[in-house]
Amino acid sequence: MPTLTIDQREVTVPAGATILEAAERLGIEIPTLCFLRGYEPSTSCLVCMVKLRGRNGFVPACATRVADGMQVESETAEVHQVRRTALELLLSDHVGDCLAPCHFACPAHMDIPLMLRQISAENYAEAIVTVKRDIALPAVLGRVCPKPCEKGCRRNAADGAVAVCQLKRFVADLDLASQRPFLPECRPDTGKRVAIVGAGPTGLSAAYYLRQKGHAVTVFEAQECAGGRLLREVGEEELPRDVLDAEIGLILAIGVELNPSSRVEDRQTLDDLRNDFDAVLLACGAVDKSTVESWGLRATPRGVQIDKDTYQTSVSGVFAAGNAIRGKGLVVRSVADGKEAAAAVDTFLAGRPASAHERAFSVRIGRLEDGEIDQFLAMAGSAPRREPLQGLAGGFLSEEAVEQASRCLHCDCRALGNCKLRRYGSQYGADPNRFRGERAAVRQYADHPLVVYEPGKCIDCGLCIQIATRHGEPLGLTFVGRGFDVRIGVPFNRSLEEALGKAAAECVAACPTAALALKKERLRSELPILGQR
């Protein structure tokens, strides 16, 4: 049996084994897109490249057989650069959004498409979990938010944006009215204590997420009750007090302590908090320069000066967010600040460099060309945008919510959680725009009852062709076109339904880029049944 080294680690493998198999024995992950165990390697994606010492150039690990004494380099900067370039070339031709436009338009970056799919499937309990993963006060924001997400909704340019805000409010109100409203699980106590100054939208949001991390959280509020500018600036007609109180109550119910009538007036008061707590977050709303300086902090014309990436002030262990740093901003921006500042405080308490957030990796289609919106509309609910029958104050009924949520165009990737191209693109720091030129047209083939095919996402790995052939599909799939225009397609211009029957489930599972994907995730169990017909 041959013995080789990979990154100076020795391993012995059976004769005929590949470098990829040898690396797996050592626990070294070499990325692959076009490779699937049990099928012939095509070596087309080039992301599994490794370097052999003593040779010029690189070889694909998935197809290169080992030889005794071989010395392989995998986890080096040079090899990683080669893989990154291969990924960037594949991404340059990728026609699809990892994350939907509404995700970027929402300051809190909520998973809006997932919420909409859950509502359309009447999975309301799951929908509120999705919402509260990013928004601590959804019933409040469902009433006072100016809806930037709807301005970013791709359907807005066709026949009106999806009613995201009303639908978010629908699941939040439904949850509040239930006998057991959703309460997130909190991690075991860390022994760390955080003081939050201000019980407005920023402070409440930060408290909600910090408590879930296992930290003891005490909120100090200058007024007699929590709410901040939601009490001062929003009328009862727009935001009923019982709704606000109910959502605040759920935040306090997970173990957040509220100290009303507690004002941070000077540096001594702030220093006392610093001595008593492991971190302090200033979420007190708009504050003038003289007050900031009286706390011993650096100021800007808009409020407290911070590091924009970490929310840290000029004083160690003291953070600031919301209108304390902005002077004036949307409530949804304040809620988002609270979540991001909580993440920064959490990393600080763990002894790591504070970090507010990481940018989610995403390829973006950008502006659609004439007619391309029709590709999305063809797969979405056809109902027009409607206001609630009960009026805006009453909100949607269940059947209305289902209808309106079904208008979502599903702009995000249908395999977001397991797309290998996105995973490796993020892991290797690939730039999707490095080699980007004129993109191909958006195309979605939906003539299969359960599967959708998007050729603009295909990397021509050929796995689906091999799988369909092995399953004995009478028609199957093949390469269509020549040169740079080659793509996977159905022979003789026949339908996808005719091409994939019993092989559909395996083809979808094997596709590394979601070019082949399920129309609805909940239908995965139906695929084997389809293959038996």
Short mmCIF file of C-alpha atoms in Angstrom, two decimals, residues 1 12 51 57 68 75 104 129 140 165 181-182 214 251 293 313 376 387 405 435 450 452 458 496 520:
data_model
loop_
_atom_site.label_atom_id
_atom_site.label_comp_id
_atom_site.label_asym_id
_atom_site.label_seq_id
_atom_site.Cartn_x
_atom_site.Cartn_y
_atom_site.Cartn_z
CA MET A 1 0.00 0.00 0.00
CA THR A 12 -1.01 4.95 4.09
CA LYS A 51 0.04 20.91 -5.37
CA GLY A 57 1.43 23.05 -11.54
CA ASP A 68 4.28 5.96 -2.86
CA GLU A 75 -3.74 23.82 3.16
CA PHE A 104 -30.52 43.49 2.20
CA VAL A 129 -39.27 31.67 15.55
CA VAL A 140 -44.37 46.74 17.31
CA CYS A 165 -44.77 44.16 7.43
CA PRO A 181 -46.27 32.78 23.39
CA PHE A 182 -42.85 31.86 22.03
CA GLY A 214 -26.57 33.18 28.83
CA ILE A 251 -38.40 40.07 26.79
CA GLU A 293 -18.37 64.24 27.37
CA THR A 313 -16.79 53.49 22.58
CA PHE A 376 -40.35 34.62 -11.03
CA GLU A 387 -55.14 45.29 2.33
CA ALA A 405 -47.49 35.29 1.75
CA PHE A 435 -14.49 38.15 -13.08
CA LEU A 450 -41.75 19.11 -7.87
CA VAL A 452 -37.24 23.54 -10.80
CA CYS A 458 -25.44 25.13 -13.54
CA LEU A 496 -38.00 18.15 -17.40
CA LYS A 520 -41.00 23.53 -2.02
#
